[in-house]
Amino acid sequence: MGSITLTQGDGRIIDIQGDGQTANLKRMIVEGLAVPEGRQKTLPTLLLYDATGLQIFEEITYLEEYYLTGQEIEVLERNADEIATNIEQNSVLLELGSGNLRKVKILLDALERAKRNVTYFALDLMRSELDRTLAAVPEGTFEHVKCFGLLGTYDDGLQWLTNPEMVGQTKTIMSLGSSVGNYNRDEAAAFVKQFASTLGPKDTLLFGLDACQEPRRVYQAYNDSQGVTNRFTINGLKHANKILGYDAFELDNWYAAGEYSATEGLHRAHVVPRSDCIVAGVAIRGGERIRIEESVKYSAAQTRKLWDNGDVIEKTVWSNTAADYSKRC
């Protein structure tokens, strides 16, 4: 195995951002709204995850209704030691969308107990989140586990994995939350396939999937009684205004609305104008639902199809007690 040279960035955070991130997001806003008549207008889910949005999402993860974080933690607490034994010695761990260390530290502690010499990279698009992540594991916390941050998007992470010094590294790419569920099923397969294409024979993916099919439970998880998730969704419009450079969305005219589709096995979050308006030159009717996020759930059959379409082979499954949330390698 080759060595990793850390030459970019300041301290333990490496800036791998490509050019034009703001311009790309602006283009996605305009293109998502300016669709042909009869197609649903959309906004990019990335709008939800600015610095403020990430702080609000952290609040969401502590809500009783938001069952996902508790299930993710249960899976790790039950299985972290076994998962650690499936991670190669002297390998790289790349976590996609790290957030804070509440979940992954369970695995990092298990790797330390197993004396696995690994280098952990937390990938996030907000420096403030990486600062917070790494503050929880100051240098010297572990003897065997080294921790760094990567500042960039998933696409930046993909590009980073193709660097010559990374190609020869044994690695595990992790998504410990339910990020795969934020893509529709075709997009999710493409997402998995992209990262799988960077793997060598000894490399693995470790992805979390939510299999909950209880309509009321899923709906309440994204439509909490305190309105925190609604605040999270509307913050996406504030972010859009910053990206566009003016108050394209008059916030008083908009509200958040969620819906669960049992037939499709997913929840959709929308933003809805109270009255007719024009945004970025596009006419939007009052009451028209603009989709900003999907949260897709995976049955056993849908999981098999995801892996088939993503060109990966499932090796091991670790699940919670109810078997409705799992980590898959």
mmCIF file of N, CA and C in Angstrom, residues 67-68 177-189 208-213 218 222 259-261 263-269 291 293-299 302-303 306 324-325:
data_model
loop_
_atom_site.group_PDB
_atom_site.id
_atom_site.type_symbol
_atom_site.label_atom_id
_atom_site.label_comp_id
_atom_site.label_asym_id
_atom_site.label_seq_id
_atom_site.Cartn_x
_atom_site.Cartn_y
_atom_site.Cartn_z
ATOM 1 N N TYR A 67 -36.921 8.997 13.667
ATOM 2 C CA TYR A 67 -36.444 7.700 14.152
ATOM 3 C C TYR A 67 -35.103 7.296 13.553
ATOM 4 N N LEU A 68 -34.721 7.887 12.408
ATOM 5 C CA LEU A 68 -33.587 7.363 11.649
ATOM 6 C C LEU A 68 -32.279 7.391 12.430
ATOM 7 N N GLY A 177 -25.465 7.449 7.232
ATOM 8 C CA GLY A 177 -26.834 7.904 7.384
ATOM 9 C C GLY A 177 -27.698 7.324 6.274
ATOM 10 N N SER A 178 -28.669 8.112 5.833
ATOM 11 C CA SER A 178 -29.581 7.639 4.782
ATOM 12 C C SER A 178 -29.475 8.508 3.534
ATOM 13 N N SER A 179 -28.269 8.994 3.243
ATOM 14 C CA SER A 179 -28.088 9.931 2.133
ATOM 15 C C SER A 179 -28.490 9.334 0.790
ATOM 16 N N VAL A 180 -28.282 8.022 0.626
ATOM 17 C CA VAL A 180 -28.672 7.383 -0.633
ATOM 18 C C VAL A 180 -30.166 7.577 -0.882
ATOM 19 N N GLY A 181 -30.938 7.640 0.196
ATOM 20 C CA GLY A 181 -32.382 7.820 0.069
ATOM 21 C C GLY A 181 -32.806 9.189 -0.415
ATOM 22 N N ASN A 182 -31.878 10.148 -0.485
ATOM 23 C CA ASN A 182 -32.219 11.479 -0.988
ATOM 24 C C ASN A 182 -32.219 11.555 -2.507
ATOM 25 N N TYR A 183 -31.863 10.459 -3.151
ATOM 26 C CA TYR A 183 -31.923 10.364 -4.610
ATOM 27 C C TYR A 183 -33.110 9.491 -5.010
ATOM 28 N N ASN A 184 -33.673 9.755 -6.201
ATOM 29 C CA ASN A 184 -34.669 8.803 -6.680
ATOM 30 C C ASN A 184 -33.941 7.502 -7.013
ATOM 31 N N ARG A 185 -34.698 6.454 -7.279
ATOM 32 C CA ARG A 185 -34.072 5.127 -7.354
ATOM 33 C C ARG A 185 -33.052 5.024 -8.498
ATOM 34 N N ASP A 186 -33.335 5.646 -9.628
ATOM 35 C CA ASP A 186 -32.368 5.616 -10.732
ATOM 36 C C ASP A 186 -31.116 6.410 -10.383
ATOM 37 N N GLU A 187 -31.312 7.595 -9.781
ATOM 38 C CA GLU A 187 -30.172 8.419 -9.387
ATOM 39 C C GLU A 187 -29.338 7.719 -8.319
ATOM 40 N N ALA A 188 -30.001 7.023 -7.394
ATOM 41 C CA ALA A 188 -29.283 6.316 -6.334
ATOM 42 C C ALA A 188 -28.388 5.232 -6.914
ATOM 43 N N ALA A 189 -28.903 4.488 -7.894
ATOM 44 C CA ALA A 189 -28.095 3.448 -8.529
ATOM 45 C C ALA A 189 -26.881 4.066 -9.231
ATOM 46 N N GLY A 208 -25.805 2.931 4.550
ATOM 47 C CA GLY A 208 -26.993 2.778 5.355
ATOM 48 C C GLY A 208 -28.246 2.946 4.508
ATOM 49 N N LEU A 209 -29.238 2.086 4.746
ATOM 50 C CA LEU A 209 -30.512 2.170 4.028
ATOM 51 C C LEU A 209 -31.662 2.046 5.022
ATOM 52 N N ASP A 210 -32.694 2.858 4.805
ATOM 53 C CA ASP A 210 -33.884 2.807 5.645
ATOM 54 C C ASP A 210 -34.943 1.971 4.949
ATOM 55 N N ALA A 211 -35.413 0.936 5.646
ATOM 56 C CA ALA A 211 -36.414 0.035 5.066
ATOM 57 C C ALA A 211 -37.798 0.235 5.666
ATOM 58 N N CYS A 212 -37.987 1.270 6.475
ATOM 59 C CA CYS A 212 -39.273 1.455 7.147
ATOM 60 C C CYS A 212 -40.389 1.687 6.127
ATOM 61 N N GLN A 213 -41.460 0.918 6.244
ATOM 62 C CA GLN A 213 -42.600 1.023 5.331
ATOM 63 C C GLN A 213 -43.881 1.417 6.072
ATOM 64 N N VAL A 218 -43.126 7.204 9.005
ATOM 65 C CA VAL A 218 -42.286 7.925 8.049
ATOM 66 C C VAL A 218 -42.758 9.369 7.903
ATOM 67 N N TYR A 222 -40.682 13.333 9.029
ATOM 68 C CA TYR A 222 -40.363 14.493 8.192
ATOM 69 C C TYR A 222 -41.372 15.631 8.346
ATOM 70 N N GLU A 259 -45.411 14.878 1.978
ATOM 71 C CA GLU A 259 -46.364 13.822 1.667
ATOM 72 C C GLU A 259 -45.629 12.490 1.582
ATOM 73 N N TYR A 260 -46.307 11.432 2.038
ATOM 74 C CA TYR A 260 -45.741 10.091 1.941
ATOM 75 C C TYR A 260 -46.535 9.295 0.925
ATOM 76 N N SER A 261 -45.823 8.639 0.009
ATOM 77 C CA SER A 261 -46.458 7.771 -0.974
ATOM 78 C C SER A 261 -46.160 6.321 -0.624
ATOM 79 N N THR A 263 -47.319 3.692 -2.154
ATOM 80 C CA THR A 263 -47.118 2.897 -3.360
ATOM 81 C C THR A 263 -45.688 3.022 -3.881
ATOM 82 N N GLU A 264 -45.091 4.201 -3.719
ATOM 83 C CA GLU A 264 -43.720 4.410 -4.192
ATOM 84 C C GLU A 264 -42.687 4.155 -3.102
ATOM 85 N N GLY A 265 -43.131 4.098 -1.846
ATOM 86 C CA GLY A 265 -42.206 3.878 -0.744
ATOM 87 C C GLY A 265 -41.256 5.031 -0.525
ATOM 88 N N LEU A 266 -41.811 6.253 -0.470
ATOM 89 C CA LEU A 266 -40.952 7.414 -0.279
ATOM 90 C C LEU A 266 -41.739 8.594 0.276
ATOM 91 N N HIS A 267 -40.999 9.521 0.877
ATOM 92 C CA HIS A 267 -41.563 10.786 1.337
ATOM 93 C C HIS A 267 -41.004 11.904 0.477
ATOM 94 N N ARG A 268 -41.856 12.886 0.168
ATOM 95 C CA ARG A 268 -41.416 14.055 -0.595
ATOM 96 C C ARG A 268 -41.655 15.319 0.217
ATOM 97 N N ALA A 269 -40.670 16.196 0.212
ATOM 98 C CA ALA A 269 -40.805 17.520 0.824
ATOM 99 C C ALA A 269 -40.959 18.544 -0.286
ATOM 100 N N ARG A 291 -40.957 20.347 -5.608
ATOM 101 C CA ARG A 291 -40.243 19.324 -4.835
ATOM 102 C C ARG A 291 -38.810 19.771 -4.549
ATOM 103 N N GLU A 293 -36.985 17.799 -1.850
ATOM 104 C CA GLU A 293 -36.256 16.640 -1.318
ATOM 105 C C GLU A 293 -37.128 15.398 -1.376
ATOM 106 N N GLU A 294 -36.482 14.274 -1.656
ATOM 107 C CA GLU A 294 -37.118 12.973 -1.553
ATOM 108 C C GLU A 294 -36.382 12.140 -0.513
ATOM 109 N N SER A 295 -37.113 11.300 0.196
ATOM 110 C CA SER A 295 -36.530 10.371 1.162
ATOM 111 C C SER A 295 -37.084 8.997 0.822
ATOM 112 N N VAL A 296 -36.259 8.221 0.121
ATOM 113 C CA VAL A 296 -36.698 6.946 -0.450
ATOM 114 C C VAL A 296 -36.377 5.804 0.509
ATOM 115 N N LYS A 297 -37.341 4.901 0.678
ATOM 116 C CA LYS A 297 -37.191 3.741 1.562
ATOM 117 C C LYS A 297 -36.981 2.485 0.714
ATOM 118 N N TYR A 298 -36.229 1.531 1.261
ATOM 119 C CA TYR A 298 -35.814 0.380 0.472
ATOM 120 C C TYR A 298 -36.269 -0.936 1.095
ATOM 121 N N SER A 299 -37.172 -1.626 0.399
ATOM 122 C CA SER A 299 -37.521 -2.994 0.770
ATOM 123 C C SER A 299 -36.370 -3.907 0.360
ATOM 124 N N GLN A 302 -36.147 -3.969 -3.411
ATOM 125 C CA GLN A 302 -35.625 -2.707 -3.947
ATOM 126 C C GLN A 302 -34.129 -2.558 -3.662
ATOM 127 N N THR A 303 -33.687 -3.078 -2.526
ATOM 128 C CA THR A 303 -32.257 -3.049 -2.207
ATOM 129 C C THR A 303 -31.473 -3.906 -3.187
ATOM 130 N N LEU A 306 -31.176 -2.041 -6.354
ATOM 131 C CA LEU A 306 -30.215 -0.940 -6.227
ATOM 132 C C LEU A 306 -28.799 -1.459 -6.434
ATOM 133 N N ASP A 324 -35.547 -2.888 10.219
ATOM 134 C CA ASP A 324 -36.032 -1.893 9.259
ATOM 135 C C ASP A 324 -35.006 -0.800 9.001
ATOM 136 N N TYR A 325 -33.774 -1.002 9.493
ATOM 137 C CA TYR A 325 -32.667 -0.131 9.133
ATOM 138 C C TYR A 325 -31.410 -0.976 9.128
#
